[in-house]
Coordinates of C-alpha atoms in Angstrom, one line a residue:
M1 CA -74.6 -41.6 -248.3
D2 CA -72.7 -40.5 -245.1
S3 CA -74.3 -38.6 -242.4
C4 CA -73.2 -36.7 -239.2
C5 CA -74.8 -34.8 -236.4
A6 CA -74.6 -31.1 -235.6
T7 CA -75.5 -29.9 -232.1
L8 CA -77.2 -26.6 -231.2
K9 CA -76.1 -25.5 -227.8
A10 CA -78.0 -22.8 -225.8
N11 CA -76.4 -19.6 -224.8
A12 CA -78.5 -19.3 -221.6
L13 CA -81.2 -21.4 -220.0
P14 CA -84.4 -19.4 -220.0
V15 CA -86.9 -19.7 -217.2
K16 CA -90.4 -18.3 -217.2
V17 CA -91.1 -15.4 -214.9
G18 CA -94.6 -14.1 -214.9
G19 CA -94.9 -15.0 -218.6
G20 CA -91.6 -13.4 -219.7
L21 CA -88.1 -14.8 -220.2
R22 CA -85.4 -14.4 -217.6
N23 CA -81.9 -15.6 -217.1
Q24 CA -81.9 -18.5 -214.7
S25 CA -79.1 -16.9 -212.6
N26 CA -81.6 -14.4 -211.3
G27 CA -85.1 -15.7 -211.0
F28 CA -86.6 -12.6 -209.5
W29 CA -85.6 -9.4 -211.2
G30 CA -83.3 -10.9 -213.8
E31 CA -81.6 -9.3 -216.7
R32 CA -82.5 -9.4 -220.3
I33 CA -80.2 -11.9 -222.0
K34 CA -77.6 -10.0 -224.0
S35 CA -75.6 -10.9 -227.1
R36 CA -72.9 -9.2 -229.1
D37 CA -75.4 -7.2 -231.2
S38 CA -77.3 -6.2 -228.0
N39 CA -80.4 -8.1 -229.2
T40 CA -82.0 -10.9 -227.1
Q41 CA -80.6 -14.2 -228.5
L42 CA -81.3 -17.5 -227.0
F43 CA -79.0 -19.6 -229.1
K44 CA -75.6 -19.4 -230.8
S45 CA -74.4 -21.1 -233.9
V46 CA -72.0 -23.9 -233.2
K47 CA -69.7 -26.2 -235.0
S48 CA -70.7 -29.8 -235.8
E49 CA -69.9 -32.7 -233.6
R50 CA -69.8 -36.3 -234.6
K51 CA -71.2 -37.8 -231.4
I52 CA -74.9 -37.6 -230.5
K53 CA -75.5 -36.5 -227.0
S54 CA -78.8 -36.9 -225.2
G55 CA -80.9 -33.9 -224.2
V56 CA -79.8 -31.6 -227.1
V57 CA -81.2 -30.8 -230.5
H58 CA -79.8 -32.7 -233.5
S59 CA -79.8 -32.2 -237.2
I60 CA -78.8 -34.8 -239.8
L61 CA -76.7 -33.8 -242.8
T62 CA -77.5 -35.8 -245.9
S63 CA -76.0 -33.8 -248.7
P64 CA -72.6 -35.0 -250.0
D65 CA -71.7 -31.5 -251.1
I66 CA -71.4 -30.2 -247.5
N67 CA -68.2 -30.4 -245.5
Q68 CA -69.6 -32.2 -242.6
D69 CA -66.8 -31.7 -240.2
N70 CA -67.0 -27.9 -240.4
A71 CA -70.8 -27.5 -240.8
T72 CA -72.3 -24.6 -238.9
F73 CA -76.0 -23.7 -238.3
Q74 CA -77.4 -20.4 -237.4
A75 CA -80.0 -20.9 -234.7
P76 CA -83.3 -19.0 -234.9
L77 CA -83.3 -15.6 -233.1
F78 CA -86.0 -14.9 -230.5
E79 CA -86.2 -11.2 -229.7
T80 CA -88.0 -9.7 -226.7
Q81 CA -90.4 -6.9 -227.7
K82 CA -88.7 -3.5 -227.1
A83 CA -90.6 -0.8 -225.3
D84 CA -91.6 1.8 -228.0
P85 CA -92.4 5.2 -226.7
K86 CA -94.8 5.7 -229.6
N87 CA -97.0 3.0 -228.1
V88 CA -97.0 4.5 -224.6
A89 CA -99.1 7.3 -223.1
S90 CA -98.9 8.7 -219.7
I91 CA -101.6 10.0 -217.4
I92 CA -100.5 12.5 -214.7
L93 CA -103.0 12.8 -211.8
G94 CA -103.4 16.3 -210.6
G95 CA -104.3 15.2 -207.0
G96 CA -107.1 16.0 -204.7
A97 CA -107.7 19.0 -202.5
G98 CA -104.2 18.8 -201.0
T99 CA -105.4 19.2 -197.4
R100 CA -102.1 17.9 -196.0
L101 CA -100.2 20.5 -197.9
F102 CA -102.4 23.3 -196.8
P103 CA -101.9 26.3 -196.7
L104 CA -99.5 25.9 -199.7
T105 CA -102.5 24.5 -201.7
S106 CA -105.0 27.2 -200.6
R107 CA -104.8 28.9 -204.0
R108 CA -103.1 26.3 -206.2
A109 CA -103.2 22.6 -207.1
K110 CA -100.6 20.3 -205.5
P111 CA -98.7 19.8 -208.8
A112 CA -98.4 23.6 -209.1
V113 CA -96.6 24.1 -205.8
P114 CA -93.1 25.6 -206.4
I115 CA -90.1 23.5 -205.5
G116 CA -86.3 23.8 -205.7
G117 CA -86.3 27.6 -206.2
C118 CA -87.6 27.7 -209.8
Y119 CA -89.6 24.5 -210.6
R120 CA -93.0 23.3 -209.8
L121 CA -93.9 19.7 -208.8
I122 CA -95.6 19.0 -212.1
D123 CA -92.2 19.6 -213.8
I124 CA -91.0 16.3 -212.3
P125 CA -93.3 13.8 -214.1
M126 CA -93.4 16.0 -217.2
S127 CA -89.7 16.1 -217.5
N128 CA -89.4 12.4 -216.8
C129 CA -91.8 11.7 -219.6
I130 CA -89.9 13.9 -222.0
N131 CA -86.6 12.4 -221.0
S132 CA -88.1 8.9 -221.6
S133 CA -89.3 10.0 -225.1
I134 CA -93.0 9.6 -224.0
K135 CA -94.8 12.5 -225.6
K136 CA -98.4 11.5 -225.3
I137 CA -99.3 13.1 -222.0
F138 CA -102.7 13.6 -220.4
I139 CA -103.0 15.6 -217.1
L140 CA -106.2 15.2 -215.0
T141 CA -107.0 18.3 -212.9
Q142 CA -109.8 19.3 -210.6
F143 CA -108.9 21.5 -207.6
N144 CA -107.4 25.1 -207.9
S145 CA -106.1 24.3 -211.4
F146 CA -105.7 27.9 -212.7
S147 CA -102.0 28.3 -212.0
L148 CA -101.3 24.7 -213.0
N149 CA -103.0 25.2 -216.4
R150 CA -101.2 28.5 -216.9
H151 CA -97.8 26.9 -216.2
L152 CA -98.4 23.9 -218.5
A153 CA -99.5 26.2 -221.3
R154 CA -96.4 28.4 -220.9
T155 CA -93.9 25.5 -220.6
Y156 CA -95.1 22.4 -222.5
N157 CA -96.3 23.4 -225.9
F158 CA -95.6 20.6 -228.4
G159 CA -96.9 22.7 -231.2
D160 CA -99.5 21.6 -233.8
G161 CA -98.0 18.2 -234.4
M162 CA -95.5 19.4 -237.1
N163 CA -92.5 19.5 -234.8
F164 CA -93.3 16.7 -232.4
G165 CA -95.1 14.2 -234.6
D166 CA -98.0 12.7 -232.7
G167 CA -96.9 14.1 -229.3
F168 CA -99.2 16.2 -227.2
V169 CA -100.0 17.5 -223.8
E170 CA -103.7 17.6 -223.0
V171 CA -105.2 18.9 -219.8
L172 CA -108.4 17.0 -218.9
A173 CA -110.2 19.2 -216.3
A174 CA -113.0 17.7 -214.2
T175 CA -116.3 18.6 -215.8
Q176 CA -120.0 17.6 -215.8
T177 CA -121.4 15.5 -218.6
P178 CA -124.9 14.2 -219.4
G179 CA -126.3 11.4 -217.2
E180 CA -126.3 10.8 -213.4
A181 CA -122.7 9.7 -213.2
G182 CA -121.6 12.8 -215.2
K183 CA -122.8 15.1 -212.5
K184 CA -120.1 14.0 -210.0
W185 CA -116.6 15.3 -209.7
F186 CA -113.7 12.9 -209.6
Q187 CA -114.3 10.5 -206.8
G188 CA -110.7 9.1 -206.8
T189 CA -107.7 8.3 -209.0
A190 CA -109.5 5.5 -210.9
D191 CA -112.7 7.4 -211.2
A192 CA -110.8 10.3 -212.7
V193 CA -109.5 8.1 -215.5
R194 CA -112.8 6.4 -215.9
Q195 CA -114.6 9.7 -216.5
F196 CA -112.4 10.3 -219.5
I197 CA -112.3 6.7 -220.7
W198 CA -113.7 7.8 -224.0
V199 CA -110.6 9.9 -224.6
F200 CA -108.3 6.9 -224.3
E201 CA -110.5 5.0 -226.7
D202 CA -110.3 7.8 -229.2
A203 CA -109.0 7.0 -232.7
K204 CA -105.7 8.8 -232.4
N205 CA -104.9 6.7 -229.3
K206 CA -105.6 3.3 -230.9
N207 CA -101.9 2.5 -231.1
V208 CA -101.3 3.1 -227.4
E209 CA -100.5 -0.3 -226.0
H210 CA -99.4 0.7 -222.5
I211 CA -100.5 3.5 -220.2
V212 CA -98.3 4.8 -217.4
I213 CA -100.2 6.3 -214.4
L214 CA -98.2 9.0 -212.6
S215 CA -98.7 11.3 -209.6
G216 CA -98.1 15.0 -209.8
D217 CA -96.6 15.4 -206.3
H218 CA -93.5 13.2 -206.2
L219 CA -89.8 14.1 -206.4
Y220 CA -87.6 11.6 -208.3
R221 CA -85.8 11.0 -211.6
M222 CA -86.9 7.9 -213.5
N223 CA -86.7 6.5 -217.0
Y224 CA -90.2 5.3 -217.6
L225 CA -89.2 3.2 -220.6
D226 CA -87.2 0.9 -218.3
F227 CA -90.3 0.6 -216.3
V228 CA -92.4 -0.3 -219.4
Q229 CA -89.7 -2.7 -220.6
K230 CA -90.0 -4.7 -217.3
H231 CA -93.7 -4.7 -217.8
I232 CA -93.3 -6.2 -221.3
D233 CA -90.6 -8.7 -220.3
T234 CA -92.8 -10.2 -217.6
N235 CA -95.9 -10.2 -219.8
A236 CA -97.6 -8.3 -217.0
D237 CA -101.2 -6.9 -217.1
I238 CA -100.2 -4.3 -214.4
T239 CA -96.8 -3.3 -213.1
V240 CA -96.4 -1.4 -209.8
S241 CA -93.2 0.6 -209.1
C242 CA -92.0 0.0 -205.5
I243 CA -89.3 0.9 -203.0
P244 CA -88.2 -0.6 -199.7
M245 CA -89.7 1.2 -196.8
D246 CA -89.0 1.6 -193.1
E247 CA -91.6 1.0 -190.3
T248 CA -92.0 4.7 -189.4
R249 CA -93.6 5.6 -192.7
A250 CA -94.9 2.3 -194.0
S251 CA -98.5 3.0 -192.9
D252 CA -98.7 6.0 -195.3
Y253 CA -98.3 3.9 -198.4
G254 CA -99.7 0.9 -200.2
L255 CA -97.7 -2.2 -199.2
M256 CA -97.3 -5.5 -201.1
K257 CA -96.0 -9.0 -200.8
I258 CA -94.4 -10.7 -203.8
D259 CA -93.3 -14.1 -204.8
R260 CA -89.8 -15.0 -206.0
S261 CA -90.8 -14.2 -209.6
G262 CA -91.7 -10.6 -208.6
R263 CA -95.4 -11.2 -209.0
I264 CA -97.5 -9.3 -206.4
V265 CA -99.6 -11.8 -204.3
Q266 CA -101.0 -9.4 -201.7
F267 CA -101.6 -5.6 -201.7
A268 CA -102.8 -3.5 -198.8
E269 CA -103.4 0.2 -199.0
K270 CA -102.1 2.2 -195.9
P271 CA -102.6 -0.7 -193.4
K272 CA -102.5 0.1 -189.6
G273 CA -101.7 -1.9 -186.5
I274 CA -101.9 -5.7 -186.9
D275 CA -102.6 -5.4 -190.6
L276 CA -99.4 -3.4 -190.9
E277 CA -97.3 -6.0 -189.1
A278 CA -98.8 -8.7 -191.4
M279 CA -97.3 -6.9 -194.4
Q280 CA -93.7 -7.3 -193.3
V281 CA -91.5 -9.2 -195.7
D282 CA -87.9 -10.2 -196.1
T283 CA -86.7 -7.4 -198.4
R284 CA -83.5 -9.3 -199.2
V285 CA -85.5 -10.6 -202.1
L286 CA -85.1 -7.1 -203.6
G287 CA -81.3 -7.4 -203.3
L288 CA -81.0 -5.5 -200.0
S289 CA -78.2 -6.4 -197.6
E290 CA -79.3 -8.1 -194.3
L291 CA -78.8 -4.8 -192.4
D292 CA -80.8 -2.8 -194.9
A293 CA -83.5 -5.4 -195.0
M294 CA -83.9 -5.2 -191.2
K295 CA -84.3 -1.4 -191.5
N296 CA -86.7 -1.6 -194.4
P297 CA -89.0 -4.6 -193.8
Y298 CA -91.8 -3.4 -196.1
I299 CA -92.3 -3.0 -199.9
A300 CA -94.1 0.2 -200.6
S301 CA -95.9 1.2 -203.7
M302 CA -94.8 4.5 -205.3
G303 CA -98.3 5.1 -206.8
V304 CA -96.7 4.8 -210.2
Y305 CA -98.2 2.1 -212.5
V306 CA -98.1 0.7 -216.0
F307 CA -101.3 -0.9 -217.4
R308 CA -101.8 -2.7 -220.6
T309 CA -104.4 -0.4 -222.3
D310 CA -107.0 -3.1 -222.9
V311 CA -106.6 -4.3 -219.3
L312 CA -107.0 -0.8 -217.9
L313 CA -110.2 -0.1 -219.9
R314 CA -111.7 -3.5 -219.1
L315 CA -111.0 -3.1 -215.3
L316 CA -112.6 0.4 -215.2
R317 CA -115.5 -0.2 -217.5
F318 CA -116.5 -3.8 -216.8
S319 CA -114.7 -5.5 -213.9
Y320 CA -114.8 -2.8 -211.3
P321 CA -117.1 0.0 -212.5
S322 CA -117.8 1.3 -209.0
S323 CA -114.3 1.3 -207.7
N324 CA -112.9 4.8 -207.4
D325 CA -109.2 4.4 -206.4
F326 CA -106.3 2.5 -207.9
G327 CA -104.3 2.0 -204.7
S328 CA -107.1 0.9 -202.3
E329 CA -109.5 -0.8 -204.7
I330 CA -108.4 -1.6 -208.3
I331 CA -104.9 -3.0 -207.6
P332 CA -105.8 -5.2 -204.6
A333 CA -108.7 -6.7 -206.5
A334 CA -106.7 -7.2 -209.7
V335 CA -103.9 -9.1 -207.9
R336 CA -106.3 -12.1 -207.5
D337 CA -106.8 -12.8 -211.2
H338 CA -104.2 -10.7 -213.2
N339 CA -100.5 -10.8 -213.6
V340 CA -99.5 -7.8 -211.4
Q341 CA -95.8 -7.4 -211.2
A342 CA -93.5 -5.4 -208.9
Y343 CA -90.7 -3.1 -210.3
L344 CA -88.0 -2.2 -207.9
F345 CA -87.0 1.5 -208.1
N346 CA -83.7 1.7 -206.3
D347 CA -83.1 5.4 -206.3
Y348 CA -84.2 8.6 -204.5
W349 CA -88.0 9.1 -204.3
E350 CA -90.0 11.3 -202.0
D351 CA -93.8 11.7 -201.7
I352 CA -94.4 15.5 -201.3
G353 CA -97.7 14.9 -199.5
T354 CA -97.3 17.0 -196.3
V355 CA -95.8 20.4 -195.3
K356 CA -93.1 18.5 -193.4
S357 CA -92.1 16.3 -196.3
F358 CA -92.2 19.3 -198.7
F359 CA -89.9 21.3 -196.4
D360 CA -87.4 18.5 -195.8
A361 CA -87.2 17.6 -199.5
N362 CA -86.5 21.2 -200.4
L363 CA -83.8 21.8 -197.8
A364 CA -82.2 18.4 -198.6
L365 CA -81.4 19.9 -202.1
T366 CA -78.9 22.2 -200.4
E367 CA -76.9 19.4 -198.7
Q368 CA -73.5 18.2 -199.9
P369 CA -73.7 15.8 -201.5
P370 CA -77.4 16.0 -202.1
K371 CA -79.6 12.9 -202.2
F372 CA -81.3 14.4 -205.3
E373 CA -80.4 17.3 -207.6
F374 CA -82.1 18.8 -210.6
N375 CA -78.8 19.4 -212.3
D376 CA -78.1 16.5 -214.8
P377 CA -77.2 17.4 -218.4
K378 CA -78.4 14.1 -219.7
T379 CA -81.8 14.2 -218.0
P380 CA -82.6 17.9 -217.4
F381 CA -85.7 19.1 -215.7
Y382 CA -87.8 21.6 -217.6
T383 CA -89.8 24.5 -216.4
S384 CA -91.3 27.8 -217.6
P385 CA -88.7 30.1 -219.3
R386 CA -88.8 33.4 -217.5
F387 CA -85.9 35.3 -219.1
L388 CA -84.7 36.8 -215.9
P389 CA -81.4 38.6 -215.3
P390 CA -78.6 36.9 -213.2
T391 CA -78.9 37.2 -209.5
K392 CA -77.1 40.2 -208.0
V393 CA -75.2 39.6 -204.7
E394 CA -73.7 42.4 -202.6
K395 CA -71.4 41.5 -199.7
C396 CA -73.5 38.5 -198.6
R397 CA -72.7 35.4 -196.6
I398 CA -74.1 32.4 -198.3
M399 CA -73.6 28.8 -197.1
D400 CA -75.2 25.5 -198.4
A401 CA -77.9 27.4 -200.3
I402 CA -79.6 27.5 -203.7
I403 CA -80.1 31.0 -205.1
S404 CA -82.5 31.2 -208.1
H405 CA -82.2 33.7 -210.9
G406 CA -83.4 37.3 -210.9
C407 CA -82.7 37.9 -207.1
F408 CA -81.3 40.9 -205.3
L409 CA -79.3 40.1 -202.1
R410 CA -77.8 43.0 -200.2
E411 CA -75.4 42.3 -197.3
C412 CA -77.5 39.5 -195.9
S413 CA -76.9 36.0 -194.6
V414 CA -78.3 32.8 -196.2
Q415 CA -77.6 29.4 -194.7
H416 CA -79.1 26.0 -195.6
S417 CA -81.9 27.7 -197.5
I418 CA -83.5 28.0 -200.9
V419 CA -84.1 31.5 -202.3
G420 CA -86.7 31.5 -205.2
V421 CA -86.9 33.6 -208.3
R422 CA -87.2 37.4 -208.0
S423 CA -86.5 37.3 -204.3
R424 CA -85.3 40.5 -202.5
L425 CA -83.3 40.3 -199.3
E426 CA -82.3 43.6 -197.7
Y427 CA -79.4 44.7 -195.5
G428 CA -78.9 42.6 -192.4
A429 CA -81.6 40.0 -193.3
E430 CA -80.9 36.5 -192.1
L431 CA -82.3 33.3 -193.6
K432 CA -81.6 29.9 -192.0
D433 CA -83.3 26.6 -192.7
T434 CA -85.8 28.4 -194.9
M435 CA -87.6 27.8 -198.2
M436 CA -88.4 31.1 -199.8
M437 CA -90.5 30.7 -203.0
G438 CA -89.8 34.2 -204.4
A439 CA -92.1 36.5 -206.3
D440 CA -94.2 36.6 -209.5
Y441 CA -93.3 40.2 -210.3
Y442 CA -90.7 42.9 -209.6
Q443 CA -91.2 46.2 -207.9
T444 CA -89.1 49.1 -209.1
E445 CA -86.8 51.0 -206.8
E446 CA -89.1 54.0 -207.0
E447 CA -92.1 51.8 -206.0
I448 CA -90.2 50.3 -203.0
A449 CA -89.1 53.7 -201.8
S450 CA -92.6 55.0 -202.1
L451 CA -94.0 52.1 -200.1
L452 CA -91.4 52.5 -197.3
A453 CA -92.1 56.2 -197.1
N454 CA -95.8 55.6 -196.6
G455 CA -95.2 53.0 -193.9
K456 CA -96.0 50.0 -196.2
V457 CA -94.1 46.8 -196.8
P458 CA -92.7 45.9 -200.3
V459 CA -92.3 42.4 -201.6
G460 CA -89.4 40.5 -200.1
V461 CA -87.6 40.5 -196.7
G462 CA -86.8 43.8 -195.0
E463 CA -83.8 45.0 -193.2
N464 CA -82.5 43.2 -190.1
T465 CA -85.1 40.6 -190.3
K466 CA -84.4 37.1 -188.9
I467 CA -86.1 34.0 -190.3
W468 CA -85.5 30.4 -189.2
N469 CA -87.3 27.2 -190.0
C470 CA -89.8 28.8 -192.3
I471 CA -91.6 28.5 -195.7
I472 CA -92.2 31.8 -197.3
D473 CA -94.8 31.6 -200.1
K474 CA -94.9 33.7 -203.2
N475 CA -95.1 37.5 -203.1
A476 CA -94.9 37.7 -199.3
K477 CA -94.1 41.1 -197.8
I478 CA -92.0 40.8 -194.7
G479 CA -91.1 44.1 -193.0
R480 CA -88.0 45.4 -191.2
N481 CA -86.8 44.0 -187.8
V482 CA -89.2 41.0 -188.0
V483 CA -88.3 37.8 -186.1
I484 CA -89.8 34.5 -187.3
T485 CA -88.2 31.6 -185.4
N486 CA -91.1 29.9 -183.5
G487 CA -89.1 30.3 -180.3
D488 CA -91.9 28.7 -178.2
G489 CA -91.8 25.5 -180.3
V490 CA -95.4 25.6 -181.3
E491 CA -96.3 22.6 -183.4
E492 CA -99.7 23.7 -184.9
A493 CA -101.2 27.1 -185.2
E494 CA -103.7 28.9 -187.5
R495 CA -103.2 32.7 -187.8
P496 CA -104.4 33.5 -191.3
E497 CA -105.4 37.0 -190.2
D498 CA -101.8 37.6 -189.3
G499 CA -100.5 36.1 -192.5
F500 CA -99.1 32.7 -191.3
Y501 CA -99.8 29.1 -190.2
I502 CA -97.6 26.7 -188.2
R503 CA -97.5 23.1 -189.4
S504 CA -95.4 20.4 -187.7
G505 CA -93.4 23.2 -186.1
I506 CA -92.7 24.9 -189.4
T507 CA -93.9 28.5 -189.9
V508 CA -95.6 29.0 -193.2
V509 CA -96.0 32.7 -194.4
L510 CA -99.0 32.8 -196.7
K511 CA -98.9 33.9 -200.4
N512 CA -99.4 37.7 -200.7
A513 CA -99.3 38.0 -196.9
T514 CA -97.9 41.1 -195.2
I515 CA -95.9 40.7 -192.0
K516 CA -95.5 44.2 -190.5
D517 CA -92.4 45.8 -189.2
G518 CA -91.2 44.5 -185.8
T519 CA -93.5 41.5 -185.7
I520 CA -92.3 38.5 -183.6
I521 CA -93.5 35.0 -184.4

């Protein structure tokens, strides 16, 4: 009986990266190995060869009925697990008191702060979840949550389960429960999740294998399933989304060091001084050019995480039951004995944590070309449907601006500014480098005329008023011949009795405030 040998040749040589498979040509981030049918395939079928070569797999043909010269074998297929949105839930953290965003957070939670003319910050992670097909969403709230809860109820209603399957949006508000621990409010990001740990262990969430932890005050567009897929591919317990960061802002973020496989080996939350310098790395490992690596010598955490569900529950309940924060406590501790991976997010991202960053991020939307824009037909951003009429513009000069719907502009000038919904700008008004949030309601022409006749100020900006470098909160009433330019260059001021604050040189007109005719700020 004759015999011959058939050889199975590999399509790519896999190497192990943090427990997952990676193409050897890129040992850090890597790419999933692709085949013609888009599935991960490690081996191809090949034709038989008569000579035996060392270092390869061989099979002996012993049947006389087989044409040995043309024999072909189908190699076994090994598929990487695909991220399934049905097995993923997200937790959006509503944030703390928002002191750095005050006075914008004096009557609302951080995620409820308006942005971009018609959106709110919570719309960013919510829309990213929906566009990533993740429809199991929890939102943890504590401070000033009334307007946030109202917006969520109006905008994100997944019905009774008939139309969206097992999708839901559940608001988990801080509350007191029996026991000594239950009498405390949320002590931090990790404690907020821990206090509702029983929810995530609930029967309807038993099939949730991965939990994405998100912040409610960031501006970015991201496909979370790509994030989860990297988490699965590397067999990670925790994956942290990160970006390269320059030295001027590095101390405001959690910083990390990674090995060549992408595994985090050191994590420091908002280090200062010598500790900050110690966290410098060669960011060329992220794929940056030498010049960009010199400008951005740090790897910063975005505060966006993926946990394996069992790992998250174990860390919160048993490993670190007294740790209250993910960034400063849970993640640095878990790095020592868990597979904590880094995921490079190489796109626009901004932390809207201060009045200055909020102001700059808004005005950047008006630039050409913008670094970020809400307009993308494939991944739209959702917000509350208001059913407002189109904006009416009469003989106005508008340059590099965003004008939201339902506005009335009469012979005014708008430059490098955002004008929010239902805004009213009267004759001769001038807006420059200004973020105007708009109004929650309309006033009729009769109401406006009556207010003016009685020496009062209607909602909006009055005639011949000049406003530069300013944030105008909702429902503000700014009279005629007002000048708001901060001509003296004041950096910080608190004048709530006069209806405004100054933060980082930016004048902030308070919500529902009245600035009387002829006022100069």
